[in-house]
Amino acid sequence: MYFRVFVYRIKKNLRDRELILWSLLFPIVLGTLFYMALGSIYKNAAVETKSVALVGGTEANTEFVKTTLEGIKSSEGTAMFEVIVADAADEQKLLFKDEVAGVMDISDMSDIRLHIAKDEVAQNVLAHVIGIFRRNAVLMQKAAADPASALKIMNLMTEDTELVKQVNAAGENKDPYVSFMYALLAMVCVMASNAGLQVPIDSQANISTQGARVSITPVNHRMYELASLLAAFVIQVVCTMVGLFMIVGVYKVNMGCSIGFLILICILGTMLGCSLGFMLGHVSKLSKSSKEAILLLFVTFGGFLAGLMFDRMKMIVEMYCPIINRINPSALIHDAFYSLNIFGVGERFYRSMITMVVMTIVFTTIGLVMSRRRSYASI
Amino acid sequence: MAETVVKITNLVKRYKELIALDNFSMEIQKGEVFGLLGPNGSGKTTTINCLLTLLSYDNGEIELFGEKMTSKRSDLKVRIGVVPQQVAVFDELTVYDNIDFFCGLYIKDKETRKKYVEDAIEFVGLQEFKKFYPKKLSGGLLRRLNIACGIAHKPELIIFDEPTVAVDPQSRNRILEGISRLNEQGATIIYTTHYMEEVEQLCSRILIMDHGKKIAIGTKDELKGMIKNTESVIVNAHGLTQDFIEKVRALNHVYDVSYRDDTLTVKCSGGKHNIVHVVDCFADNEVKYQQIYSILPTLNEVFLEITGKQLRDNE
């Protein structure tokens, strides 16, 4: 019975021109616009040397850090950083005029501080370098306290140095404009929420006449909705794949990671989008149009916060309210693409993927719990 | 003794301050075509929605087929078919697919379902429109599709909630004939409407309700017997004198006479051949008339006399 529901919901969704049109046209039209606007600069530019300002350090410490940073080179052999020594008072000016990639406060070598205004490759490398500095400072203190362990500690420090090199070489496309394509795909995935929302709309007696008709049948309501949600998911995955194909296959945009991982992120992202709509459709007694309006607002604002309209927005959110980036579906999907491109398969990528899966399960469960067969106070 | 299919006892439903159903009770026996008659807002659809457990209610009990009806009683739901007031089909599925989809929510066996769907299509006369999408159907055909989706699984109790609203006369007749046939095939029917002529044509028993209360219940003859007026004689005549009108008023069984715009209306209570007595009165007094005819009371008059207002308050 529920397989039939699944099949008929597939049929219904395929014939839902509005839904299909938005799901397909959005990535195709916006992808084309991005390509036309940014295509000419879609070349993997060589890594540019960025300036880094050092403030607050002693002469010896400044020289040590300067030598270390200037020694970091890209895979093409280009020096990544040019170091300038500045006063702490000039920090804000340097950052906001975009004269330096970051300002390192080295007044305390065991607690080096990095101040940045952007979140790009150079800043991420700097952050890793500081991490190494901090760990090495601790290791050196241990070695001083326990000379017998000095050799072992030296080995650990060497391993860390290798790690910096590996991370540095992980990314394939460091073009900042690829970020727009990530945000676009993220939004396509989240827009699958419209299909998810349609499931409760078509099965709740207080929202639609079809829902009333379904509600008086003897079917298990949750199973019915689950079959409908699965059908919505399948259709939306196809739509997302068409968008992905346009970007990767037609416009040949280098997304910076393998197609297998791109597909995996798109599938999980679409699942998250569908479950988001499914949950929002259940959590209130609002009318169909009100629910659709809330979802549109949620998706659009989420896309804005994830940097679809303004590329630095995600960074601003990260600085002032990072929790939003951890729970905003658009930001999560965007981050999965970004971290895969810049750092490869690692902690940050796994964090994004696991969060997506957990949120999908939570959203779907909330929706299913609320979809219990019920009598309404008014319909 | 006939089996009781529906039993509603002291049902109370409130929407904040408004009492939609006020200690409403009714019983429907197997094989009946039971008419639920009342003006818009009288509580007909609320009663049906409570019966189907779509609406929660504040007090009272509902039994179907002798058992308490709750939202979890799938075994009872499978025996009910509903044709809702508003068309409830998916625009994206064809006529056949819509009927097959909703029938499939009741019938698991593929072969049985296929046969039932074909039967339903034939029953409502949509054979030529199987592959049409609902948007391509006229209002009448859409109503027929709505009916087919509600009856395809061959339920024992079928609820029609104002199925002929905004339907052309041809489709309306077809729908009413179809309902009679379903009843002949053994289904118990609940038919809600505010069109009294449909109720008179279809229903074996009628319940009149207003403001969520039962006003009267019985066969149409029993209901008409509840009111004073049993016959109205209408005469078109010019220039009748007051003396003559008083002579008409003095006839046996006449309880009210009015003369307006050359039309004399003579209302009678009881008695037979009242029109003959009126004709004789005109002849005896050598008064000429253009036209004379008799009208029997309608359910609207029953409703008017009991409640003091017209049944079709929206028309």
XYZ file of C-alpha atoms in Angstrom:
694
model
C 0.000 0.000 0.000
C 2.722 2.465 0.980
C 4.763 1.660 -2.107
C 1.710 2.695 -4.136
C 1.539 5.918 -2.141
C 5.226 6.461 -2.962
C 4.660 5.817 -6.681
C 1.617 8.075 -6.858
C 3.399 10.830 -4.944
C 6.249 10.604 -7.458
C 3.677 10.984 -10.243
C 2.020 13.868 -8.455
C 5.290 15.692 -7.778
C 6.437 15.244 -11.361
C 3.228 16.889 -12.543
C 3.508 19.709 -10.013
C 4.792 22.236 -12.520
C 5.326 25.018 -10.030
C 7.442 22.866 -7.750
C 9.478 21.322 -10.548
C 9.904 24.629 -12.332
C 11.344 26.308 -9.255
C 13.526 23.351 -8.353
C 14.973 23.123 -11.853
C 14.941 26.718 -13.023
C 16.498 28.167 -9.892
C 19.882 26.401 -10.234
C 19.894 26.643 -14.024
C 19.049 30.356 -14.240
C 21.099 31.491 -11.257
C 23.982 29.182 -12.209
C 23.968 30.674 -15.710
C 23.914 34.205 -14.297
C 26.827 33.448 -11.983
C 28.717 31.848 -14.826
C 28.126 34.805 -17.131
C 29.052 37.314 -14.443
C 32.005 35.487 -12.957
C 32.992 33.023 -15.676
C 35.812 35.170 -17.047
C 37.571 35.016 -13.733
C 36.925 31.318 -13.281
C 40.489 30.373 -13.617
C 42.593 28.936 -10.905
C 44.616 32.002 -10.238
C 48.120 31.383 -8.889
C 48.342 31.762 -5.136
C 49.043 35.391 -4.345
C 51.457 36.390 -1.601
C 49.494 37.972 1.247
C 50.767 40.433 3.820
C 50.662 39.561 7.495
C 51.256 42.111 10.246
C 53.056 41.178 13.459
C 52.379 43.299 16.532
C 53.525 43.308 20.145
C 56.482 40.928 19.885
C 60.047 41.215 21.106
C 62.709 41.540 18.442
C 63.722 37.876 18.757
C 60.154 36.581 18.688
C 59.234 38.810 15.752
C 62.219 37.571 13.769
C 61.371 33.937 14.597
C 57.750 34.211 13.519
C 58.682 36.265 10.449
C 61.153 33.607 9.292
C 58.605 30.848 9.877
C 55.788 32.558 7.985
C 57.959 33.584 5.056
C 59.075 29.998 4.781
C 55.556 28.772 3.990
C 55.192 28.222 0.267
C 52.350 27.074 -1.944
C 52.566 23.873 -3.966
C 53.762 26.011 -6.902
C 56.597 27.352 -4.743
C 55.142 30.833 -4.258
C 55.702 32.370 -0.820
C 52.304 32.636 0.859
C 53.129 35.448 3.268
C 55.035 38.686 3.335
C 55.511 39.852 6.909
C 55.352 43.467 8.050
C 55.924 44.663 11.591
C 53.332 47.155 12.815
C 52.055 48.904 15.931
C 49.080 47.434 17.724
C 47.314 50.788 17.253
C 47.306 50.283 13.469
C 45.663 46.860 13.655
C 42.083 47.928 12.844
C 43.193 50.187 10.028
C 45.298 47.456 8.404
C 42.513 44.912 8.606
C 39.626 46.988 7.402
C 41.575 48.574 4.567
C 42.351 45.012 3.533
C 46.104 45.783 3.559
C 46.915 42.568 5.408
C 45.399 39.087 5.466
C 45.671 39.053 9.262
C 47.295 40.616 12.290
C 49.214 38.328 14.661
C 49.626 39.540 18.223
C 52.799 37.796 19.430
C 53.209 39.598 22.760
C 52.755 36.167 24.408
C 54.315 33.369 22.360
C 52.373 30.712 24.223
C 49.136 32.456 23.356
C 49.497 34.029 19.922
C 46.358 35.858 18.791
C 45.220 36.147 15.189
C 42.866 38.924 14.078
C 41.328 38.608 10.618
C 38.644 40.337 8.544
C 38.033 37.512 6.027
C 37.926 33.743 6.086
C 39.925 32.645 3.084
C 42.789 30.267 2.452
C 45.524 32.560 3.808
C 43.669 33.132 7.058
C 43.083 29.423 7.516
C 46.771 28.688 6.983
C 47.659 31.365 9.539
C 45.254 29.828 12.025
C 46.918 26.449 11.590
C 50.366 27.950 11.995
C 49.295 29.565 15.262
C 47.938 26.246 16.415
C 51.322 24.702 15.766
C 53.079 27.530 17.596
C 50.878 27.039 20.635
C 51.392 23.306 20.726
C 55.131 23.646 20.228
C 55.317 26.166 23.049
C 53.700 23.654 25.366
C 55.961 20.853 24.099
C 59.061 22.998 24.619
C 58.054 23.688 28.202
C 57.602 19.970 28.771
C 60.983 19.226 27.198
C 62.631 21.805 29.477
C 61.002 20.270 32.517
C 61.815 16.707 31.446
C 65.016 16.557 29.312
C 64.663 12.765 28.972
C 61.619 13.208 26.769
C 63.216 15.853 24.543
C 63.836 13.463 21.610
C 60.267 12.207 21.598
C 58.997 15.767 21.721
C 61.237 16.770 18.828
C 59.642 13.992 16.737
C 56.152 15.242 17.578
C 57.109 18.752 16.516
C 58.405 17.448 13.170
C 55.127 15.622 12.545
C 53.236 18.850 13.123
C 55.375 20.641 10.586
C 54.408 18.028 7.970
C 50.790 18.533 8.861
C 51.023 22.204 8.015
C 52.400 21.337 4.614
C 49.614 18.823 3.906
C 46.842 21.172 4.911
C 48.371 23.898 2.844
C 48.243 21.773 -0.295
C 44.780 20.282 0.210
C 42.640 22.722 -1.774
C 42.118 22.397 -5.507
C 40.223 25.578 -6.348
C 41.060 28.573 -4.199
C 39.067 30.966 -6.345
C 36.786 32.816 -3.906
C 34.020 32.989 -6.515
C 33.452 29.254 -6.368
C 31.884 30.100 -3.024
C 28.874 31.524 -4.915
C 28.378 28.168 -6.588
C 28.517 26.436 -3.205
C 25.924 28.859 -1.868
C 23.792 28.302 -4.965
C 23.873 24.524 -4.575
C 23.210 24.918 -0.853
C 20.152 26.996 -1.615
C 18.925 24.479 -4.207
C 19.217 21.768 -1.558
C 17.374 23.864 1.019
C 14.691 24.780 -1.503
C 13.771 21.101 -1.499
C 11.976 22.139 1.680
C 9.085 23.285 -0.544
C 8.545 19.681 -1.615
C 8.860 18.585 2.021
C 6.266 21.150 3.067
C 3.829 19.825 0.478
C 3.688 16.474 2.310
C 1.894 17.730 5.452
C -0.157 20.158 3.353
C -1.541 17.238 1.345
C -2.201 15.072 4.375
C -3.536 17.363 7.099
C -7.291 17.784 7.336
C -7.074 21.355 8.601
C -4.958 22.552 5.671
C -6.332 20.957 2.519
C -9.378 19.088 1.276
C -7.097 16.316 0.036
C -5.670 16.135 3.554
C -9.187 15.746 4.962
C -9.877 12.928 2.518
C -6.637 11.160 3.454
C -7.319 11.665 7.165
C -10.572 9.721 7.053
C -8.997 6.690 5.402
C -7.758 3.765 7.487
C -4.087 4.232 6.471
C -1.315 4.653 9.010
C -0.810 8.398 8.816
C 2.886 8.353 9.652
C 3.681 5.681 7.095
C 1.670 7.606 4.529
C 3.653 10.758 5.222
C 6.968 8.913 5.248
C 6.230 7.404 1.813
C 5.224 10.867 0.565
C 8.379 12.425 2.018
C 10.532 9.790 0.354
C 8.886 10.526 -2.984
C 9.482 14.260 -2.523
C 13.116 13.548 -1.668
C 13.686 11.407 -4.778
C 12.274 14.078 -7.091
C 14.252 16.830 -5.408
C 17.513 14.881 -5.547
C 17.027 14.574 -9.303
C 16.445 18.345 -9.532
C 19.552 19.074 -7.436
C 21.585 16.726 -9.623
C 20.435 18.601 -12.707
C 21.694 21.801 -11.069
C 24.984 20.141 -10.181
C 25.333 18.817 -13.715
C 24.775 22.315 -15.117
C 27.498 23.760 -12.918
C 30.054 20.975 -13.200
C 29.186 19.389 -16.546
C 27.979 22.258 -18.703
C 29.799 25.279 -17.315
C 32.844 23.207 -16.298
C 33.220 24.978 -12.991
C 36.011 23.481 -10.887
C 34.211 22.870 -7.592
C 37.466 21.838 -5.959
C 36.484 18.311 -4.966
C 35.574 14.986 -6.496
C 32.163 14.492 -8.075
C 31.432 11.623 -5.684
C 31.695 13.884 -2.664
C 29.733 16.627 -4.424
C 26.895 14.172 -5.083
C 27.037 12.947 -1.494
C 26.779 16.493 -0.108
C 23.921 17.289 -2.515
C 22.000 14.168 -1.451
C 22.434 14.889 2.262
C 21.638 18.563 1.702
C 18.450 17.724 -0.187
C 17.441 15.316 2.577
C 17.980 18.111 5.070
C 15.933 20.524 2.944
C 13.025 18.093 2.548
C 12.956 17.291 6.257
C 13.069 20.999 7.130
C 9.933 21.674 5.061
C 8.298 18.541 6.457
C 8.859 19.727 10.028
C 7.793 23.326 9.393
C 4.613 22.029 7.784
C 3.708 20.274 10.996
C 4.688 22.666 13.744
C 1.853 25.132 13.585
C -1.819 25.486 12.788
C -1.180 28.216 10.247
C -2.751 28.170 6.801
C -1.009 26.749 3.753
C -0.032 30.185 2.422
C 1.330 31.289 5.807
C 3.475 28.175 6.055
C 4.759 28.691 2.535
C 5.591 32.318 3.338
C 7.455 31.361 6.528
C 9.442 28.735 4.664
C 10.336 31.159 1.873
C 11.519 33.676 4.449
C 13.512 30.998 6.263
C 15.164 29.715 3.084
C 15.953 33.174 1.705
C 17.294 34.538 4.981
C 19.258 31.325 5.550
C 20.758 31.697 2.079
C 21.667 35.314 2.835
C 23.377 34.324 6.088
C 25.238 31.581 4.221
C 26.637 34.151 1.776
C 24.496 33.652 -1.313
C 23.899 37.368 -1.759
C 26.935 38.752 0.059
C 30.019 36.549 0.221
C 31.390 37.915 3.544
C 28.112 37.370 5.383
C 29.028 33.856 6.501
C 32.260 35.192 7.965
C 30.446 38.005 9.785
C 28.027 35.463 11.259
C 31.006 33.278 12.254
C 32.537 36.221 14.119
C 29.455 37.402 15.982
C 27.173 34.368 16.295
C 28.900 31.179 15.123
C 26.083 28.942 16.382
C 23.953 30.156 13.460
C 26.499 28.739 11.014
C 26.331 25.407 12.863
C 22.534 25.117 12.551
C 21.679 27.106 9.426
C 21.083 24.391 6.791
C 22.337 26.621 3.960
C 25.531 27.448 5.875
C 26.071 23.788 6.763
C 25.801 22.624 3.175
C 27.968 25.513 1.999
C 30.539 24.671 4.651
C 30.616 21.018 3.599
C 31.548 22.058 0.035
C 33.999 24.691 1.260
C 35.785 22.537 3.804
C 36.068 19.694 1.302
C 37.661 22.046 -1.216
C 40.029 23.801 1.172
C 40.919 21.143 3.752
C 39.932 17.918 2.069
C 38.109 15.144 3.890
C 38.750 16.053 7.500
C 37.287 17.070 10.794
C 35.415 20.119 9.526
C 33.907 18.223 6.581
C 32.800 15.371 8.829
C 31.354 17.835 11.324
C 29.207 19.411 8.601
C 28.068 16.072 7.198
C 27.250 14.579 10.591
C 25.366 17.719 11.622
C 23.332 17.505 8.410
C 22.426 13.878 9.053
C 21.535 14.564 12.698
C 19.398 17.570 11.769
C 17.628 15.551 9.064
C 16.792 12.849 11.594
C 15.645 15.410 14.175
C 13.484 17.370 11.713
C 11.889 14.217 10.292
C 11.242 12.807 13.749
C 9.622 16.041 14.943
C 7.427 16.048 11.836
C 6.444 12.403 12.272
C 5.675 12.823 15.965
C 3.420 15.731 15.149
C 1.744 13.955 12.240
C -0.073 11.538 14.512
C -3.657 10.902 13.568
C -5.588 13.608 15.341
C -8.929 15.325 15.624
C -8.860 19.057 15.176
C -10.608 21.673 17.292
C -11.626 23.385 14.069
C -11.037 22.810 10.362
C -35.181 -4.819 13.911
C -32.855 -2.891 11.602
C -29.233 -2.489 12.588
C -28.263 0.954 13.862
C -25.434 2.219 11.683
C -24.970 5.642 13.256
C -25.814 6.657 16.788
C -24.997 10.130 18.041
C -25.888 10.934 21.622
C -25.901 14.415 23.181
C -23.090 15.733 21.016
C -21.741 19.130 22.041
C -19.236 21.055 19.960
C -18.121 24.552 20.854
C -15.996 27.031 18.901
C -15.030 29.343 21.754
C -18.296 31.193 22.516
C -20.267 29.675 19.642
C -22.112 26.420 20.277
C -22.030 24.606 16.941
C -23.732 21.445 18.210
C -25.995 21.688 21.192
C -26.742 18.262 22.721
C -27.405 16.910 19.266
C -28.614 13.319 18.948
C -29.650 11.129 16.038
C -29.853 7.505 14.969
C -29.636 6.119 11.464
C -30.710 2.616 10.558
C -29.124 0.345 7.979
C -30.438 0.904 4.449
C -31.792 4.380 5.087
C -31.206 7.450 2.964
C -31.042 9.894 5.806
C -31.327 13.585 5.004
C -29.652 16.149 7.199
C -31.395 19.388 6.330
C -30.628 22.841 7.571
C -29.509 26.296 6.488
C -25.857 27.199 6.123
C -24.182 27.257 9.520
C -26.781 25.036 11.129
C -24.187 22.391 12.091
C -24.571 19.781 9.349
C -20.918 19.666 8.294
C -19.764 19.931 11.910
C -21.859 16.851 12.699
C -20.283 14.973 9.791
C -16.748 16.040 10.746
C -17.300 14.913 14.335
C -18.685 11.630 13.034
C -15.529 11.139 10.974
C -13.334 12.148 13.957
C -11.850 14.995 11.964
C -13.168 17.347 14.625
C -12.835 16.883 18.344
C -15.982 17.497 20.377
C -16.674 18.668 23.888
C -19.243 16.147 24.987
C -21.372 13.276 23.790
C -20.858 9.908 22.159
C -20.630 8.655 18.614
C -21.144 5.024 17.673
C -20.757 3.553 14.216
C -21.963 0.039 13.442
C -22.595 -0.392 17.150
C -19.063 0.507 18.220
C -17.515 3.649 19.641
C -15.902 5.706 16.900
C -12.428 7.105 17.548
C -9.711 8.423 15.241
C -7.811 5.148 15.589
C -10.689 2.881 14.496
C -9.344 1.896 11.082
C -11.722 -1.077 11.074
C -14.679 1.318 11.145
C -13.153 3.856 8.778
C -12.753 1.241 6.067
C -16.559 0.830 6.091
C -17.205 4.538 5.482
C -17.079 6.535 2.276
C -17.195 10.299 2.198
C -18.016 12.711 -0.571
C -16.967 16.054 0.875
C -18.555 19.384 0.108
C -15.430 20.684 -1.607
C -13.811 18.707 -4.386
C -10.891 16.836 -2.821
C -8.752 15.390 -5.601
C -5.191 15.920 -6.764
C -4.951 18.199 -9.796
C -1.733 16.484 -10.843
C -3.290 13.015 -11.185
C -5.667 11.853 -13.922
C -9.261 10.843 -13.257
C -8.264 7.173 -13.174
C -5.204 7.774 -10.998
C -7.155 9.853 -8.486
C -9.780 7.154 -8.030
C -7.134 4.414 -7.950
C -5.051 6.356 -5.424
C -7.871 6.936 -2.941
C -9.347 3.463 -3.470
C -5.867 2.055 -2.825
C -5.874 3.601 0.644
C -8.685 1.153 1.501
C -8.210 -1.830 -0.814
C -4.886 -3.657 -0.833
C -5.608 -6.391 -3.369
C -4.588 -5.166 -6.829
C -7.187 -7.085 -8.851
C -10.055 -6.156 -6.540
C -8.976 -2.545 -6.569
C -8.773 -2.476 -10.348
C -12.309 -3.815 -10.625
C -13.626 -1.395 -8.008
C -12.025 1.557 -9.782
C -13.577 0.540 -13.109
C -16.952 0.096 -11.380
C -16.705 3.558 -9.828
C -15.765 5.163 -13.149
C -18.705 3.489 -14.821
C -21.006 4.382 -11.945
C -20.332 8.119 -12.282
C -20.111 7.964 -16.078
C -16.545 9.129 -16.492
C -15.417 6.374 -18.888
C -14.530 8.880 -21.587
C -12.566 11.056 -19.176
C -10.280 8.483 -17.548
C -7.105 10.143 -18.775
C -8.267 13.692 -18.195
C -6.721 15.832 -15.498
C -9.208 17.447 -13.081
C -8.514 20.945 -14.405
C -9.846 19.878 -17.793
C -13.176 18.732 -16.335
C -16.320 20.843 -16.037
C -17.795 21.540 -12.585
C -20.315 18.728 -12.923
C -17.732 16.171 -14.070
C -15.431 17.249 -11.256
C -18.209 16.593 -8.749
C -18.677 13.156 -10.244
C -14.954 12.472 -9.849
C -15.237 13.626 -6.246
C -18.034 11.113 -5.733
C -16.111 8.302 -7.429
C -13.128 8.873 -5.112
C -15.415 8.565 -2.090
C -17.354 5.466 -3.108
C -14.858 3.386 -5.118
C -14.037 1.100 -2.177
C -17.722 0.109 -1.880
C -18.382 1.373 1.655
C -21.406 0.396 3.731
C -22.030 3.919 4.959
C -21.667 6.802 2.506
C -21.769 10.415 3.585
C -22.614 13.015 0.975
C -21.934 16.520 2.221
C -23.778 18.905 -0.107
C -22.578 17.139 -3.277
C -24.693 19.190 -5.679
C -23.604 22.700 -4.734
C -22.805 24.670 -7.908
C -23.687 21.752 -10.175
C -25.664 22.026 -13.437
C -29.150 20.398 -13.501
C -28.029 17.490 -15.706
C -25.164 16.536 -13.409
C -27.363 17.096 -10.358
C -29.945 14.606 -11.635
C -27.216 12.112 -12.433
C -25.761 12.486 -8.941
C -29.151 12.037 -7.275
C -29.913 8.970 -9.413
C -26.510 7.570 -8.508
C -27.153 8.005 -4.808
C -30.467 6.157 -5.150
C -28.691 3.325 -6.938
C -26.036 3.117 -4.220
C -28.820 2.820 -1.674
C -30.496 0.116 -3.728
C -27.195 -1.751 -3.732
C -27.290 -1.794 0.064
C -25.409 1.309 1.195
C -26.710 3.457 4.001
C -26.629 7.095 2.965
C -26.309 10.301 4.938
C -27.148 13.240 2.734
C -26.628 16.782 3.954
C -28.002 19.692 1.980
C -30.010 22.853 2.143
C -31.871 21.981 -1.057
C -35.187 20.665 0.240
C -36.365 19.303 -3.109
C -33.355 16.970 -3.191
C -34.162 15.728 0.286
C -37.795 15.230 -0.648
C -36.770 13.282 -3.731
C -34.119 11.117 -2.078
C -34.527 10.638 1.608
C -36.497 8.064 3.496
C -36.083 10.020 6.721
C -35.175 13.624 7.314
C -33.700 15.485 10.233
C -34.076 19.249 10.224
C -31.495 21.114 12.255
C -30.723 24.715 13.070
C -28.231 26.359 15.433
C -26.767 22.936 16.174
C -30.060 21.542 17.426
C -32.476 18.959 16.135
C -35.643 20.808 15.108
C -37.652 17.891 13.751
C -37.186 14.356 12.476
C -39.343 11.976 10.458
C -40.429 11.019 6.961
C -41.378 13.903 4.700
C -45.075 13.184 5.256
C -44.569 13.061 9.007
C -42.755 16.381 8.902
C -45.432 18.004 6.772
C -48.033 16.686 9.161
C -46.401 18.661 11.930
C -47.514 21.990 10.503
C -50.915 23.675 10.335
C -50.968 24.345 6.589
C -51.834 21.254 4.534
C -52.818 22.942 1.277
C -52.717 26.408 -0.271
C -55.165 27.295 -3.023
C -53.977 30.110 -5.266
C -56.481 32.002 -7.433
C -55.638 34.725 -9.979
C -58.694 36.974 -10.121
C -59.270 40.690 -10.702
C -61.340 43.025 -8.506
C -62.508 40.720 -5.719
C -64.687 42.424 -3.113
C -64.158 42.233 0.629
C -67.566 40.551 0.980
C -66.538 37.765 -1.363
C -63.200 37.297 0.398
C -65.063 36.896 3.699
C -67.252 34.199 2.095
C -64.104 32.304 1.072
C -62.713 32.718 4.589
C -65.888 31.123 5.934
C -65.346 27.888 3.978
C -64.547 24.712 5.913
C -60.834 24.075 6.760
C -59.798 27.572 5.618
C -57.749 29.320 8.284
C -56.172 32.223 6.410
C -57.025 34.234 3.297
C -54.990 37.029 1.733
C -55.578 39.051 -1.441
C -52.667 40.928 -2.971
C -51.850 41.946 -6.571
C -54.932 40.187 -7.965
C -53.858 36.938 -6.307
C -56.001 35.280 -3.674
C -54.154 32.880 -1.390
C -56.349 30.502 0.586
C -54.586 28.481 3.258
C -56.279 25.332 4.468
C -55.658 23.061 7.391
C -56.837 19.487 6.966
C -59.811 18.421 4.836
C -59.876 17.037 1.316
C -60.739 18.625 -2.046
C -60.260 22.133 -0.687
C -59.681 23.440 -4.217
C -63.136 22.136 -5.262
C -64.813 24.084 -2.438
C -63.028 27.258 -3.524
C -64.031 26.708 -7.187
C -67.650 26.147 -6.086
C -67.581 29.341 -4.050
C -66.443 31.327 -7.126
C -69.170 29.692 -9.266
C -71.940 30.225 -6.698
C -71.133 33.922 -6.442
C -70.635 34.275 -10.216
C -67.134 35.632 -9.739
C -64.713 35.091 -12.617
C -61.083 34.018 -12.260
C -58.168 33.501 -14.663
C -56.295 30.636 -13.010
C -56.673 28.423 -9.968
C -54.273 25.860 -8.584
C -53.317 24.116 -5.374
C -49.915 23.898 -3.650
C -49.004 21.275 -1.104
C -46.659 22.331 1.703
C -42.895 21.932 1.209
C -40.221 21.231 3.754
C -39.334 24.888 3.501
C -42.759 25.687 4.927
C -42.167 23.117 7.634
C -38.897 24.837 8.420
C -40.495 28.287 8.193
C -43.278 27.372 10.553
C -41.004 25.701 13.091
C -38.168 28.243 13.074
C -39.826 31.359 11.715
C -37.277 31.728 8.909
C -36.615 30.489 5.379
C -34.505 27.374 4.897
C -32.609 28.818 1.959
C -31.435 31.867 3.795
C -28.575 32.391 1.383
C -30.548 32.359 -1.820
